[in-house]
Coordinates of C-alpha atoms and ligand atoms in Angstrom, one line a residue:
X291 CA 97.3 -6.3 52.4
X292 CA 100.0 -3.7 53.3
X293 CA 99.0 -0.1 55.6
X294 CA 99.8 3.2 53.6
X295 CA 102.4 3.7 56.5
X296 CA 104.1 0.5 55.9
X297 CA 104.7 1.4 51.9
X298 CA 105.8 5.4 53.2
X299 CA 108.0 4.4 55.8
X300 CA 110.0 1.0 54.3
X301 CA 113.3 1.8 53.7
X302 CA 114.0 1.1 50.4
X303 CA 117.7 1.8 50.2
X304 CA 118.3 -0.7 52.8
X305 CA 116.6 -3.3 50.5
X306 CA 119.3 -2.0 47.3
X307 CA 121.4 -2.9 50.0
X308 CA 120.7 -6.4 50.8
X309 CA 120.6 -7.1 46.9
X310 CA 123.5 -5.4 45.4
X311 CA 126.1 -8.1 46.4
X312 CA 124.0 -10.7 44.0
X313 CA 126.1 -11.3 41.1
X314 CA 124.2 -14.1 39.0
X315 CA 122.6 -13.1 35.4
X316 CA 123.7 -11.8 32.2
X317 CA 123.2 -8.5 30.2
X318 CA 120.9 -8.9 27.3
X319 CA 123.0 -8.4 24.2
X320 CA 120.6 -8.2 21.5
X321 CA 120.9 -4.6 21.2
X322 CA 124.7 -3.0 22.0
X323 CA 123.0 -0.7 24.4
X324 CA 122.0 -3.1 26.6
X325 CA 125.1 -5.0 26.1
X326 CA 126.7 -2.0 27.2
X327 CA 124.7 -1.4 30.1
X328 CA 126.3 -0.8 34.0
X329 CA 125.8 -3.9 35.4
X330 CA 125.9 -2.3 38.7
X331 CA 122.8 0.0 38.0
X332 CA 119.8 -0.6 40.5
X333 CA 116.9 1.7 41.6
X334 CA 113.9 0.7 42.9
X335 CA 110.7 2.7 43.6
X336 CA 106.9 2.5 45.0
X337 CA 103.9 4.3 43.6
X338 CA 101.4 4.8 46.3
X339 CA 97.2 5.8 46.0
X340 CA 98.1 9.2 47.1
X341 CA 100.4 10.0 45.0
X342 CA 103.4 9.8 47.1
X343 CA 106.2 8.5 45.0
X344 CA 109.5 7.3 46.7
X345 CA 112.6 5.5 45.3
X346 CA 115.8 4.4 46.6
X347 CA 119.5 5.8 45.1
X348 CA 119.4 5.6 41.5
X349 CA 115.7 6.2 41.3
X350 CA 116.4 9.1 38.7
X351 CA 118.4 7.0 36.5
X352 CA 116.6 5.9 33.2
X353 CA 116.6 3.5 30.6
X354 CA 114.7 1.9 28.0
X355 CA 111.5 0.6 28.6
X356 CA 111.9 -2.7 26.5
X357 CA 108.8 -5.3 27.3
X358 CA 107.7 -3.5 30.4
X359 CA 105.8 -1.2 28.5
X360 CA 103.4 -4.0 26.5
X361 CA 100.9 -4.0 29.7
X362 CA 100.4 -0.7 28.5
X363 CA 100.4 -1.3 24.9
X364 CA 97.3 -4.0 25.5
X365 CA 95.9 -1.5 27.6
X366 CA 95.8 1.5 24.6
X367 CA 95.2 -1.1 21.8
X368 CA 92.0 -2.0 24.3
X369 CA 91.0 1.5 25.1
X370 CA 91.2 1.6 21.2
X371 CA 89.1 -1.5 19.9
X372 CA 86.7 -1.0 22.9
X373 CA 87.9 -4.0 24.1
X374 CA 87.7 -6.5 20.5
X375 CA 92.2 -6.3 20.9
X376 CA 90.5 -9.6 23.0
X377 CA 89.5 -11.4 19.5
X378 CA 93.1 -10.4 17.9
X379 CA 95.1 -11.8 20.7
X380 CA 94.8 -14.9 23.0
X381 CA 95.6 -14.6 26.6
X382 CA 96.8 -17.6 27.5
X383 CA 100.7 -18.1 28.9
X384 CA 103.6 -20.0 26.6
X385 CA 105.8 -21.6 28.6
X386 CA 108.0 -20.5 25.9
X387 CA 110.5 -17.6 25.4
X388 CA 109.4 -14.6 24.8
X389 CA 110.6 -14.3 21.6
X390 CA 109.5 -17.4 20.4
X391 CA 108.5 -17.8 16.6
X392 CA 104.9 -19.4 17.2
X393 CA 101.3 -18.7 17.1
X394 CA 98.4 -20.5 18.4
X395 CA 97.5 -23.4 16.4
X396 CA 94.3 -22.7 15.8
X397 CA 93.5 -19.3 14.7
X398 CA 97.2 -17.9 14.1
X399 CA 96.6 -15.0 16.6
X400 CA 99.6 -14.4 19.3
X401 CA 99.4 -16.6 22.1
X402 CA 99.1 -13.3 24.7
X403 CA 100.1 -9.6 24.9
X404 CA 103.1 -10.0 26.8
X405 CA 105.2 -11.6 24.4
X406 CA 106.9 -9.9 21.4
X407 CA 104.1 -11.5 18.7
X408 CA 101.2 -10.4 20.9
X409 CA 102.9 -6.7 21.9
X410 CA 104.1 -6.3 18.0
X411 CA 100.3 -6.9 17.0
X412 CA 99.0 -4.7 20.2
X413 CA 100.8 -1.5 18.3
X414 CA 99.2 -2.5 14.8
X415 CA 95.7 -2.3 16.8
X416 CA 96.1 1.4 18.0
X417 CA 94.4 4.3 16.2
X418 CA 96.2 5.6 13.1
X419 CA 97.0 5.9 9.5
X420 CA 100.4 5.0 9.5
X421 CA 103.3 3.8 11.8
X422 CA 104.2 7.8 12.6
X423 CA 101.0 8.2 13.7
X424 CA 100.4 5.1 15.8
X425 CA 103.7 5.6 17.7
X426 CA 102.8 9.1 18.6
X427 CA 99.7 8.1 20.0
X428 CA 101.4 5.4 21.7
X429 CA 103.6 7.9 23.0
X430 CA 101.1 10.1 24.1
X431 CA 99.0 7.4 26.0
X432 CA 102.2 6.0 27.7
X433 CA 102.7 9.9 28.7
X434 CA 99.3 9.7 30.3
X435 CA 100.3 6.0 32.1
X436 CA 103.8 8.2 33.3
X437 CA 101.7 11.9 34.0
X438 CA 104.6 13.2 32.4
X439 CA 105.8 13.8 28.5
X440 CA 108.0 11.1 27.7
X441 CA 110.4 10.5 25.5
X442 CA 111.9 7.8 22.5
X443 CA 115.6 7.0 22.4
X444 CA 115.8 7.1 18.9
X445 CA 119.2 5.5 18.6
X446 CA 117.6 2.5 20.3
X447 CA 114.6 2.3 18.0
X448 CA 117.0 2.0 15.6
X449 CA 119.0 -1.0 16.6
X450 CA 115.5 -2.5 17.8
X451 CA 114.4 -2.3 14.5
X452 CA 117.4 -3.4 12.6
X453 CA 118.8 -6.1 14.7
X454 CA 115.0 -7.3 15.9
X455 CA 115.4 -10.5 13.1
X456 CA 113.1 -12.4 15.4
X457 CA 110.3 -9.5 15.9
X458 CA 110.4 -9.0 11.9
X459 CA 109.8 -13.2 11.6
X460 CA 107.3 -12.9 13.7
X461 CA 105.3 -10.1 12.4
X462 CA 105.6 -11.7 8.2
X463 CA 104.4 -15.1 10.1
X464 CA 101.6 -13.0 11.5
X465 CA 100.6 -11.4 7.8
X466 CA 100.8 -15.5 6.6
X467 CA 98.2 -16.0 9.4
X468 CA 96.0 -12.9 8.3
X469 CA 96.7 -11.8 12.0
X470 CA 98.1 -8.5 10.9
X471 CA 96.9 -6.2 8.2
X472 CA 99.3 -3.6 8.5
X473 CA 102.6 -4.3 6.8
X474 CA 105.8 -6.4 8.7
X475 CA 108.1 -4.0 8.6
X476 CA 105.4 -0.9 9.9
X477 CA 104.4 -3.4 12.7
X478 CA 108.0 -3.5 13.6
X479 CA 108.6 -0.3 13.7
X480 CA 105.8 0.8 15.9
X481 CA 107.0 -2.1 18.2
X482 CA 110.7 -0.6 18.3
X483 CA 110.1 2.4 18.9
X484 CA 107.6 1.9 22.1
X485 CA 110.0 -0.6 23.4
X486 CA 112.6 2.2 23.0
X487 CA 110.7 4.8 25.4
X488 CA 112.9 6.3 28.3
X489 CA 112.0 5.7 31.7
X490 CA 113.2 5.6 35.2
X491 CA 112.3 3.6 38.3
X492 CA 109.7 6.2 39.6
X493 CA 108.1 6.8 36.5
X494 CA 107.5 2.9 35.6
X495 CA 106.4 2.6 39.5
X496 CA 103.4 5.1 38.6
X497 CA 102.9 3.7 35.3
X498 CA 102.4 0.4 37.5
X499 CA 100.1 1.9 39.7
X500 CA 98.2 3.7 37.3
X501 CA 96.9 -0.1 36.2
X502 CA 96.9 -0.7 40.3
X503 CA 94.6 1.3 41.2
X504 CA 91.5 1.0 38.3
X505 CA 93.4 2.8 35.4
X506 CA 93.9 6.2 37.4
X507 CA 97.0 7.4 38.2
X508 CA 97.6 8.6 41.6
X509 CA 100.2 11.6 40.6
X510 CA 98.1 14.0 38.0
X511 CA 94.8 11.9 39.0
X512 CA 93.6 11.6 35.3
X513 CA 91.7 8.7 34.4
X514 CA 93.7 7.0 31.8
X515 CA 92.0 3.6 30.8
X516 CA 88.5 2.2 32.4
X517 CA 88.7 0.5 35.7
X518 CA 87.8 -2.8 33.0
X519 CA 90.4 -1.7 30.7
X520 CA 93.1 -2.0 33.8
X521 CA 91.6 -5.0 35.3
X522 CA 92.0 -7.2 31.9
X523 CA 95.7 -6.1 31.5
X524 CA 96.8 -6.8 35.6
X525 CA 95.2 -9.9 35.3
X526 CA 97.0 -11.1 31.7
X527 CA 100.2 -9.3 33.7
X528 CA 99.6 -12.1 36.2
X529 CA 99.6 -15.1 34.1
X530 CA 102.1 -14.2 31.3
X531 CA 104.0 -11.0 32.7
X532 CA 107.1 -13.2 33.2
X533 CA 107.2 -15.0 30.5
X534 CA 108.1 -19.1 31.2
X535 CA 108.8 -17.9 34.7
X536 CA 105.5 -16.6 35.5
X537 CA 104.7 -19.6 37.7
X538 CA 107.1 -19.5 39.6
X539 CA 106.9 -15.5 39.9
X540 CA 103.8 -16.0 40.7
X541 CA 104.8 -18.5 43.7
X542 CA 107.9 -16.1 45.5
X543 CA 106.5 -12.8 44.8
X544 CA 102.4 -13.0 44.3
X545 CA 102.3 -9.7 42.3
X546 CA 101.1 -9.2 38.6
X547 CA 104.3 -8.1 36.8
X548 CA 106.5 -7.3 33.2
X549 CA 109.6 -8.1 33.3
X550 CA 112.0 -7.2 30.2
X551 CA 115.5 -7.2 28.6
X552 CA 116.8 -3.8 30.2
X553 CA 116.6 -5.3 33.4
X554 CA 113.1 -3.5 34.3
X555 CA 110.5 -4.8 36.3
X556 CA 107.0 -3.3 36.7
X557 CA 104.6 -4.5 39.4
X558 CA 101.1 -3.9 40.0
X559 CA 99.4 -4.4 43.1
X560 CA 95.7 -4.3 42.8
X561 CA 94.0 -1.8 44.7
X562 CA 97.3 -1.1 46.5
X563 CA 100.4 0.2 44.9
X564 CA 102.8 0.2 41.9
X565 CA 106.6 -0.7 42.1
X566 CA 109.4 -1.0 39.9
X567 CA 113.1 -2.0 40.1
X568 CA 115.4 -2.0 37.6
X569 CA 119.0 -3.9 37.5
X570 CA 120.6 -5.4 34.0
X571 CA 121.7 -8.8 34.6
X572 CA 119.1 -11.3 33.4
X573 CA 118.5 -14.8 34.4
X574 CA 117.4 -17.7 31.9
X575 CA 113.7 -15.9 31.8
X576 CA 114.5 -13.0 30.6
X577 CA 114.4 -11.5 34.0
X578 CA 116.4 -9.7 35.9
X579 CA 118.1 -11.3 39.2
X580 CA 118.3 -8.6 41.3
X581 CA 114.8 -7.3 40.5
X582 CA 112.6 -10.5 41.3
X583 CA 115.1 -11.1 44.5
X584 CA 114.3 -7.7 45.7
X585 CA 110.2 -7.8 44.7
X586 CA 110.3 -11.1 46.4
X587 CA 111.8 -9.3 49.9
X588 CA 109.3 -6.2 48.9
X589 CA 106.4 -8.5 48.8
X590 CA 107.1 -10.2 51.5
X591 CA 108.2 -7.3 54.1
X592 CA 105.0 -5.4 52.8
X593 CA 102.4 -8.5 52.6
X594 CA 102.2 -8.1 48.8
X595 CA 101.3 -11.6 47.8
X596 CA 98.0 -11.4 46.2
X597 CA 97.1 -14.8 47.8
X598 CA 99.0 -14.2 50.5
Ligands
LIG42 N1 112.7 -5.2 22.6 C1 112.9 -6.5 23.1 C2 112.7 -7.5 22.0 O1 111.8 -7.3 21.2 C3 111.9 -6.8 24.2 C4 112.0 -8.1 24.9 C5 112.0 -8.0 26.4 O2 112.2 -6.9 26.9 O3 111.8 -9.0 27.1 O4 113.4 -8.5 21.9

């Protein structure tokens, strides 16, 4: 496990460095936004126990959340239920894409939480009367996760929502199943717009560590979720955070992770630290190439491998 000193000290433009002449991957281009996006953006950052928070250049720059943000949907849909989200969704990894139109076999329910038909369901299971509700409280918990107000870009909701013909399958194959009692189109909503929530590198870093470190975060110090609560979520991170390439995430860089379609990486160590990088292009996984080149070099320069 890394020393405090190592994490404050590692020079993490020096590491943007080393990765910034990798040109493999594509942009995600189910949204034009991320079509759109600078190839060329990277920023990485570390969350540490003491609330020291360091980036390299571009650690300011923000984007959309996308996927990153369902470990902390499971987490609030948990916090909700008082932990019965774990009857409503399975846990156990695909091997599939993440967008992939199927259920488990033998009770409907999403296969995990870190796929779209597990996160889409996560939002239905949050406190409120209706979608305006539920995504405000999403909002406000995710603001806790961040110790900081954050904020939807609405014109992404939007195109979530109305070019998301896979996440509106998914959620009317869910209602077939009796998975989901609120409506398709609600669930859908709620989905697009937490997937839509603006972020940078240090922000998701803290969010990261927030699950890290037994559901406090290290910045404002509030308690955010039970140390259970955070321990359920890092450990689903671990199996199904990276989709089909979770094994072999798992193998290079040891560290419980979401990746997603902006590009965005968030890693949780336990008991140790939160990081995030963010960089667009995307390899076959739905994961950015930059991001899991530079968390394998972070993981292995700071001795992050959880079996390491
Ligand atoms: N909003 C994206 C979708 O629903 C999230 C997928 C991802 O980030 O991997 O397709």
């Amino acid at each position: 496990m890394p020393q405090g000193r190592e994490a404050h000290d590692y020079d993490l433009d020096a590491l943007r460095e080393r990765v910034m002449p990798e040109r493999g991957g594509e942009r995600s281009s189910s949204i034009p936004q991320l079509a759109d996006a600078d190839p060329d953006a990277f920023g990485i950052a570390l969350a540490l126990p003491d609330g020291t928070v360091r980036s390299s250049a571009d650690g300011r720059r923000t984007f959309g959340i996308q996927s990153a943000v369902k470990p902390f949907l499971f987490a609030l849909a948990l916090a909700d239920t008082d932990g019965a989200a774990l009857d409503r969704v399975g846990i156990e990894p695909t091997g599939e894409a993440f967008d992939a139109l199927k259920l488990e076999s033998d009770t409907g329910r999403p296969p995990n939480p870190m796929v779209n038909a597990g996160a889409i369901l996560t939002c239905a299971l949050v406190d409120g009367d209706d979608p305006r509700e539920r995504s405000a409280r999403l909002l406000a918990g995710l603001s806790r996760f961040a110790g900081r107000e954050l904020e939807v870009d609405h014109d992404v909701a939007h195109s979530e929502h109305l070019l998301g013909d896979r996440n509106h399958a998914l959620a009317h194959l869910m209602r077939a199943e009796g998975a989901l009692s609120v409506s398709a189109d609600d669930a859908v909503a709620v989905y697009a717009s937490a997937c839509a929530v603006i972020v940078d590198v240090e922000i998701l870093a803290v969010m990261g560590a927030t699950l890290a470190l037994g559901g406090v975060n290290p910045v404002s110090g509030e308690r955010v979720v039970s140390a259970e609560v955070a321990r359920d979520v890092v450990a689903v991170m671990a199996t199904c955070g990276v989709y089909d390439g979770s094994g072999r995430w798992m193998r290079s860089v040891g560290v419980p992770a979401k990746s997603s379609v902006s590009g965005a990486l968030v890693l949780s160590v336990p008991g140790t630290l939160g990081a995030a990088v963010m960089s667009p292009p995307l390899d076959d996984q739905g994961t950015s190439v930059r991001g899991r080149i530079a968390s394998e070099i972070l993981s292995a320069d700071l001795g992050l491998h959880v079996f390491g």
